[in-house]
XYZ file of C-alpha atoms in Angstrom:
525
model
C 139.118 112.691 69.171
C 141.558 113.876 66.506
C 144.087 116.567 67.395
C 142.702 118.830 64.638
C 139.143 118.612 65.957
C 140.345 119.142 69.519
C 142.230 122.286 68.445
C 139.143 123.647 66.664
C 136.954 123.032 69.716
C 139.545 124.653 71.979
C 139.689 127.759 69.786
C 135.895 127.969 69.621
C 135.492 127.709 73.394
C 138.417 129.656 74.812
C 138.522 132.655 72.515
C 136.054 134.687 70.450
C 135.398 138.149 69.146
C 132.244 140.234 68.856
C 129.298 140.411 71.240
C 127.355 137.236 70.538
C 124.858 136.080 73.161
C 126.782 134.649 76.126
C 125.213 132.747 79.022
C 127.613 133.584 81.845
C 129.464 136.378 83.619
C 131.394 138.978 81.624
C 134.333 140.884 83.074
C 136.152 143.834 81.520
C 139.819 143.870 82.474
C 142.321 146.704 82.829
C 145.987 145.610 82.795
C 148.915 147.741 83.964
C 151.819 146.572 81.819
C 154.131 149.507 82.511
C 155.439 148.906 86.032
C 156.279 145.868 88.152
C 154.056 145.930 91.237
C 156.075 143.335 93.196
C 158.808 140.808 92.519
C 158.901 137.444 94.299
C 161.725 134.951 94.726
C 162.301 132.757 91.636
C 161.674 129.829 94.003
C 158.314 131.338 95.014
C 156.464 128.048 94.599
C 158.347 125.643 96.854
C 157.512 122.317 98.485
C 157.981 120.314 101.652
C 158.648 116.740 102.649
C 156.978 115.990 105.957
C 159.368 114.808 108.656
C 156.978 111.942 109.324
C 158.560 110.174 106.356
C 161.510 109.517 108.690
C 159.290 108.025 111.403
C 160.890 104.775 110.257
C 164.113 105.509 108.432
C 163.537 102.888 105.770
C 160.745 105.023 104.260
C 163.331 107.661 103.377
C 164.509 105.198 100.719
C 161.433 106.203 98.713
C 163.408 109.317 97.802
C 165.527 107.046 95.588
C 162.467 106.300 93.460
C 163.013 107.376 89.854
C 159.375 108.468 89.677
C 159.568 110.829 92.649
C 162.859 112.284 91.416
C 161.407 112.971 87.980
C 158.432 114.751 89.525
C 160.577 116.754 91.961
C 163.103 117.859 89.352
C 160.336 119.401 87.255
C 159.587 121.782 90.169
C 163.090 123.298 90.185
C 164.027 125.981 91.112
C 162.448 125.644 94.538
C 163.184 125.200 98.209
C 162.634 121.776 99.739
C 161.734 122.030 103.419
C 162.098 118.920 105.570
C 160.041 119.539 108.681
C 156.632 119.479 110.320
C 155.227 118.263 113.627
C 157.522 115.236 113.779
C 160.706 117.320 113.476
C 160.399 118.368 117.134
C 160.551 114.713 118.141
C 163.545 113.760 116.002
C 166.990 113.077 117.441
C 170.144 112.575 115.408
C 171.780 109.270 116.351
C 174.962 108.823 114.243
C 175.874 105.209 113.516
C 178.964 105.677 111.313
C 177.358 103.211 108.930
C 174.541 102.866 106.373
C 175.907 105.802 104.389
C 175.178 105.926 100.677
C 178.009 105.812 98.168
C 179.470 109.348 98.022
C 180.570 108.793 94.418
C 177.109 107.711 93.266
C 175.957 109.875 90.367
C 172.396 111.165 90.098
C 171.793 109.105 86.961
C 172.886 105.865 88.617
C 170.561 106.085 91.640
C 168.097 103.207 91.703
C 165.447 101.767 93.981
C 164.650 98.122 93.155
C 161.032 97.796 91.997
C 160.195 95.168 94.579
C 161.534 97.349 97.402
C 159.656 100.393 96.122
C 156.441 98.396 96.025
C 156.988 97.063 99.545
C 157.746 100.530 100.913
C 154.643 102.009 99.294
C 152.446 99.302 100.807
C 154.020 99.642 104.249
C 153.808 103.438 104.115
C 150.019 103.230 103.812
C 149.962 101.297 107.092
C 152.510 103.600 108.712
C 150.235 106.571 108.073
C 147.540 104.936 110.213
C 150.012 104.904 113.108
C 150.855 108.551 112.512
C 147.170 109.503 112.438
C 146.625 107.688 115.731
C 149.529 109.644 117.273
C 147.956 112.905 116.200
C 144.495 111.951 117.449
C 145.872 110.933 120.852
C 148.299 113.848 120.887
C 151.096 111.480 121.881
C 154.142 111.659 119.636
C 156.893 109.063 119.799
C 160.531 110.081 119.545
C 162.272 109.299 116.265
C 165.969 108.462 116.061
C 167.525 109.086 112.675
C 171.008 108.399 111.372
C 173.316 109.741 108.696
C 171.266 107.811 106.154
C 168.282 110.178 106.453
C 170.508 113.198 105.871
C 172.355 111.546 102.989
C 169.138 110.572 101.256
C 167.632 114.034 101.704
C 170.704 115.785 100.378
C 171.047 113.431 97.437
C 167.376 113.883 96.583
C 167.422 117.670 96.793
C 170.711 118.185 94.958
C 169.830 115.772 92.151
C 166.418 117.448 91.817
C 167.810 120.986 91.755
C 166.065 121.919 95.016
C 167.551 123.939 97.885
C 167.283 121.913 101.087
C 166.046 123.432 104.364
C 166.365 121.091 107.353
C 164.151 121.609 110.395
C 165.893 121.086 113.739
C 164.236 119.885 116.959
C 163.498 122.859 119.253
C 161.931 120.737 122.009
C 165.311 119.534 123.247
C 165.490 121.821 126.296
C 167.850 122.403 129.197
C 166.888 122.706 132.858
C 166.387 126.482 132.460
C 164.159 125.916 129.375
C 166.676 127.214 126.865
C 167.401 125.175 123.739
C 169.806 122.249 124.144
C 171.916 122.510 121.002
C 174.214 119.522 121.539
C 172.292 117.196 119.209
C 172.065 119.849 116.499
C 175.808 120.437 116.803
C 176.455 116.755 116.093
C 174.240 116.996 113.014
C 175.960 120.135 111.716
C 179.350 118.505 112.282
C 178.329 115.551 110.166
C 176.823 117.723 107.422
C 179.950 119.884 107.283
C 182.138 116.783 107.032
C 180.155 115.881 103.904
C 180.184 119.490 102.624
C 176.404 119.487 102.402
C 175.105 122.906 101.442
C 171.753 123.483 103.118
C 169.757 125.954 105.198
C 168.164 125.531 108.596
C 165.060 126.033 110.691
C 164.489 125.520 114.412
C 161.154 124.181 115.575
C 157.720 123.820 114.033
C 154.674 125.770 115.228
C 156.025 126.695 118.674
C 152.576 128.010 119.573
C 151.438 124.375 119.943
C 154.346 123.032 122.018
C 152.351 122.993 125.239
C 149.580 120.995 123.582
C 151.941 118.565 121.815
C 154.619 118.076 124.443
C 153.585 119.829 127.651
C 156.420 122.328 127.205
C 155.863 126.075 126.959
C 158.412 128.165 125.097
C 157.604 131.855 124.829
C 158.552 133.945 121.806
C 161.316 135.879 123.517
C 163.104 132.693 124.629
C 162.660 131.198 121.177
C 164.324 134.264 119.693
C 167.276 133.746 122.029
C 167.418 130.111 120.895
C 167.702 131.300 117.276
C 170.484 133.701 118.254
C 172.271 130.733 119.804
C 171.782 128.651 116.647
C 173.057 131.457 114.411
C 176.161 131.780 116.579
C 176.711 128.009 116.398
C 176.314 128.060 112.604
C 179.040 130.705 112.422
C 181.472 128.163 113.880
C 181.050 125.968 110.800
C 182.661 127.294 107.640
C 180.012 125.696 105.418
C 177.158 127.311 107.375
C 178.541 130.736 108.253
C 176.424 132.310 105.529
C 173.715 129.652 105.294
C 170.054 130.597 105.506
C 168.218 130.449 108.827
C 164.436 130.743 108.727
C 161.778 130.898 111.426
C 159.877 130.823 113.693
C 157.332 128.796 111.618
C 154.520 129.987 113.859
C 150.886 129.092 113.177
C 148.628 131.679 111.543
C 147.716 134.793 113.569
C 145.312 134.015 116.368
C 145.378 135.362 119.905
C 148.721 134.492 121.546
C 150.314 133.432 118.247
C 150.610 137.085 117.236
C 152.147 137.899 120.613
C 154.569 134.986 120.225
C 155.684 136.251 116.825
C 156.100 139.781 118.139
C 158.213 138.768 121.150
C 160.239 136.375 118.971
C 161.141 139.174 116.588
C 162.076 141.463 119.466
C 164.795 139.068 120.591
C 165.614 136.989 117.503
C 164.944 139.024 114.347
C 168.639 139.627 113.716
C 169.302 135.868 113.615
C 166.905 135.009 110.801
C 167.085 135.747 107.095
C 163.333 135.386 106.664
C 160.291 135.309 108.921
C 158.151 132.203 108.333
C 154.578 131.405 109.311
C 152.006 128.747 108.431
C 148.552 129.047 106.903
C 145.630 126.699 106.294
C 142.122 127.753 105.314
C 139.982 125.185 107.113
C 139.970 122.245 109.522
C 140.306 119.036 107.528
C 137.992 117.190 109.924
C 134.872 119.316 109.405
C 135.198 121.121 106.081
C 133.087 120.719 102.943
C 133.199 121.025 99.168
C 131.443 124.387 99.486
C 134.292 125.715 101.661
C 136.767 124.969 98.882
C 134.680 127.085 96.481
C 133.805 129.883 98.908
C 135.407 133.252 98.018
C 135.044 134.406 101.635
C 137.165 131.465 102.784
C 139.838 132.332 100.199
C 139.805 135.981 101.322
C 140.875 134.988 104.847
C 144.411 134.604 103.498
C 144.592 138.364 102.932
C 143.456 139.112 106.492
C 146.012 136.757 108.033
C 148.844 137.801 105.722
C 148.326 141.506 106.294
C 148.367 140.961 110.043
C 151.693 139.081 109.847
C 153.245 141.626 107.466
C 152.179 144.466 109.739
C 153.754 142.825 112.781
C 156.984 141.957 110.974
C 157.340 145.453 109.494
C 156.742 146.894 112.944
C 159.425 144.817 114.665
C 161.889 144.183 111.813
C 161.307 146.548 108.864
C 162.314 145.124 105.503
C 162.422 141.520 106.693
C 161.258 139.051 104.038
C 158.170 136.975 104.895
C 157.437 133.441 103.674
C 154.655 130.968 104.083
C 156.920 128.262 105.474
C 154.198 125.621 105.345
C 150.760 125.803 103.797
C 147.960 123.858 102.176
C 144.177 123.745 102.081
C 143.188 122.132 105.391
C 145.099 121.585 108.625
C 145.076 118.280 110.470
C 146.609 116.428 107.527
C 144.163 117.763 104.949
C 140.590 116.839 104.040
C 140.359 113.383 102.464
C 138.525 113.514 99.155
C 138.978 117.284 98.870
C 142.611 118.241 99.547
C 143.761 115.501 97.166
C 141.283 116.237 94.368
C 140.698 118.751 91.589
C 138.776 121.230 93.750
C 141.837 121.815 95.941
C 143.460 123.599 93.025
C 141.276 126.665 93.523
C 142.666 127.201 97.017
C 146.215 126.473 95.861
C 146.232 128.686 92.771
C 144.502 131.532 94.584
C 147.064 131.316 97.380
C 149.868 131.610 94.842
C 148.261 134.553 93.068
C 147.103 136.424 96.150
C 150.207 135.634 98.200
C 152.512 137.067 95.536
C 150.397 140.196 95.258
C 150.185 140.757 99.019
C 153.913 140.572 99.703
C 154.898 136.968 100.418
C 158.215 136.053 98.784
C 158.011 132.243 99.003
C 155.111 129.819 99.517
C 155.985 126.260 100.603
C 153.380 123.664 99.757
C 152.675 120.970 102.345
C 153.478 118.324 101.059
C 155.233 116.955 98.016
C 155.303 113.557 99.660
C 154.474 112.546 103.216
C 151.639 111.786 105.591
C 148.164 113.248 105.095
C 145.755 113.836 102.225
C 147.120 117.208 101.066
C 150.035 115.603 99.248
C 150.867 116.431 95.622
C 151.961 112.859 94.878
C 149.708 110.028 96.060
C 150.640 106.846 97.908
C 151.247 105.061 94.596
C 153.607 107.911 93.581
C 151.237 109.241 90.920
C 150.898 113.033 90.582
C 147.602 114.529 91.776
C 145.837 117.584 90.230
C 147.709 120.128 92.385
C 151.010 118.764 91.101
C 150.057 119.404 87.476
C 148.808 122.856 88.421
C 152.146 123.567 90.114
C 154.144 122.439 87.084
C 152.182 124.758 84.806
C 152.675 127.630 87.242
C 156.416 126.964 87.317
C 156.729 126.878 83.533
C 154.476 129.798 82.679
C 154.574 132.353 85.513
C 157.470 134.744 86.079
C 158.402 136.415 89.390
C 157.172 139.881 88.361
C 153.697 140.692 89.698
C 151.628 143.157 87.662
C 148.479 145.083 88.546
C 145.137 143.934 87.195
C 141.746 145.506 87.778
C 138.244 144.370 86.892
C 136.612 147.591 85.669
C 133.149 146.104 85.075
C 131.504 142.861 86.073
C 128.103 142.147 84.547
C 127.629 139.043 86.665
C 129.180 140.483 89.847
C 130.777 137.104 90.331
C 133.157 136.782 93.287
C 133.854 133.243 92.163
C 136.156 134.450 89.407
C 139.704 135.182 90.615
C 142.334 136.791 88.387
C 146.024 137.641 88.710
C 148.630 138.964 86.284
C 152.381 138.288 86.019
C 155.108 138.609 83.458
C 155.466 135.308 81.658
C 158.382 133.066 82.598
C 161.270 134.187 80.393
C 162.638 130.655 80.266
C 159.515 129.737 78.315
C 158.562 132.983 76.550
C 160.220 136.029 75.057
C 160.399 139.287 76.982
C 157.245 141.390 76.959
C 154.830 138.451 77.267
C 152.398 138.360 80.200
C 150.304 135.598 81.724
C 146.763 135.974 83.027
C 146.115 133.525 85.890
C 142.410 132.725 85.980
C 139.995 130.735 88.144
C 136.300 130.168 87.609
C 134.678 128.537 90.650
C 131.142 128.998 89.341
C 128.875 126.602 87.433
C 128.684 128.918 84.415
C 131.422 129.977 81.990
C 132.926 133.442 82.226
C 133.999 135.804 79.464
C 137.042 138.014 80.002
C 137.179 141.148 77.858
C 140.724 142.293 77.145
C 141.769 145.930 76.735
C 142.601 147.096 73.232
C 146.358 147.218 73.868
C 146.544 143.388 74.139
C 143.482 142.232 72.166
C 145.663 141.922 69.060
C 147.996 139.459 70.774
C 148.216 135.767 70.024
C 147.428 133.676 73.114
C 148.743 130.376 74.473
C 145.850 128.910 76.467
C 146.364 126.325 79.213
C 142.997 125.406 80.725
C 142.702 122.792 83.484
C 139.439 120.960 84.075
C 138.413 117.810 85.853
C 138.220 114.679 83.744
C 134.553 114.463 84.767
C 131.949 117.101 83.826
C 130.083 119.405 86.198
C 130.256 119.735 89.951
C 130.690 115.983 90.437
C 134.082 116.242 88.748
C 135.415 118.564 91.436
C 136.232 115.551 93.624
C 138.115 113.713 90.883
C 141.782 112.867 91.343
C 142.453 113.336 87.617
C 142.802 116.490 85.541
C 142.745 117.433 81.871
C 144.784 120.112 80.130
C 142.898 121.544 77.147
C 140.839 118.354 77.070
C 143.766 115.914 77.334
C 144.134 113.724 80.439
C 147.441 114.351 82.222
C 149.534 111.386 83.316
C 153.190 110.423 83.278
C 154.478 108.760 80.124
C 156.818 106.601 82.210
C 158.894 106.981 85.383
C 161.355 109.280 83.644
C 159.030 111.282 81.424
C 156.309 113.879 81.942
C 153.743 114.446 79.181
C 153.868 117.364 76.785
C 152.226 120.327 78.486
C 151.379 122.301 75.384
C 149.100 125.283 75.191
C 146.432 125.812 72.568
C 147.578 128.767 70.465
C 144.675 131.100 69.779
C 144.541 133.970 67.267
C 143.793 137.561 68.370
C 140.272 138.375 69.571
C 138.555 140.619 72.102
C 137.499 137.978 74.609
C 138.800 134.951 76.475
C 136.395 132.325 77.751
C 136.944 130.315 80.895
C 134.727 127.227 81.337
C 132.771 126.493 84.502
C 134.831 124.997 87.337
C 138.169 125.535 85.619
C 141.580 127.140 86.065
C 143.515 128.733 83.259
C 146.774 130.364 82.277
C 146.460 132.647 79.245
C 149.851 133.781 77.937
C 149.594 136.949 75.817
C 152.597 136.464 73.576
C 152.665 139.909 71.934
C 151.605 142.014 74.922
C 154.919 143.917 74.659
C 154.701 144.833 78.330
C 157.447 147.349 79.252
C 157.475 145.875 82.772
C 158.444 142.487 81.359
C 161.435 143.509 79.264
């Protein structure tokens, strides 16, 4: 299809004026462009590398892949958290060898093609071992050397990501307090290399008894964080470094009590309170769950409960989703790694920013499971492309949006409003984040104050039509299939520029970013 014809079809479908017959839902929107409702961290959308990648240290060499580095760099600015279940079974074992060349420049880093191919093939098999560990609930201890730390730091610094390293909290003393001797050795090494990084201690302490037969209550964990903060103060490089925690699972029974007692003893030690959220169990979920507005709304219930508890115990403390994705248990194969997962991911970004979360860390950029953003062949999946568009188009300022009338009463249409990213657009521009999880198109009626604005439209759809396309691992932007040009180059992610009109149209089963270039929003200047 010629580019001219494609542009004409895009204009015809995404934008129109008048009140011609329309077979779908129609929503009238009211936009508050005067005041900023909330402001999130510029690194709001952040990512993780699962600690399981270090289950055999040789797999960490994948971080030298040019392809992965290209994909990671495009997500900057962001935090890069190294952690997960395996972090509480990792022990630093310095060898005084295997270190990478300290003078190696980012541009000179290489991973031989044959080694990359071998590592990718072996990693597929390694994941089967990791799955078996999880199923049997028996986790083997991992010994890592300076090489893991060197590779992580090189990867994060060359990609423009801020590294957060998760320490093992299951190293305990006879009185069940944290044994910090191994962490001290790690900090000593990192300081000797002048590695700037932040820290966490432990992953989902609410599950320690299940995973390791060790119970650590929230109050003791808080004391452990106080101890870690004091130890960090002994290292010049880490005196003012970030410390985040407790990375507790989402609110449920004793998990809320654990968070409360942790904050009572350890709130002063942490810069930010972190918790984890997943919508569904990856082992028994369905396509319908991924499209169910009631499932998406559970994020608000859980978030409000955490925010309430944090504000009660430590008023003003920032709250992050320190690890999150669609389905726990490693994700849902065929769903978490396909187009349909984007609805959960984009709604979490939009709703999380509006509710009061300052950072959301996506599990995982690369690592074990089926909720990864980059597949086992190091090709970007639909959620990666969605994340790149979010990074480029969406600014940190959250604005208020209200649906004032809804002819179709469709709960399957989700909408959020931000200032546009000022690195990409001039001040005053806003971006409407849109999701249509229904089988019919939706028409969005804009208020008069912005209906005269030119629009950059970025609409994501599966490469296959209809509901069957929801489980595709490929995605199209404005009708063009997205794929890397080569290992060093991402494709052009251009919007379709549409002239002023009263309505925007969002196709069935699609996600869109509509940038209103001449909105002249006072809040965005």
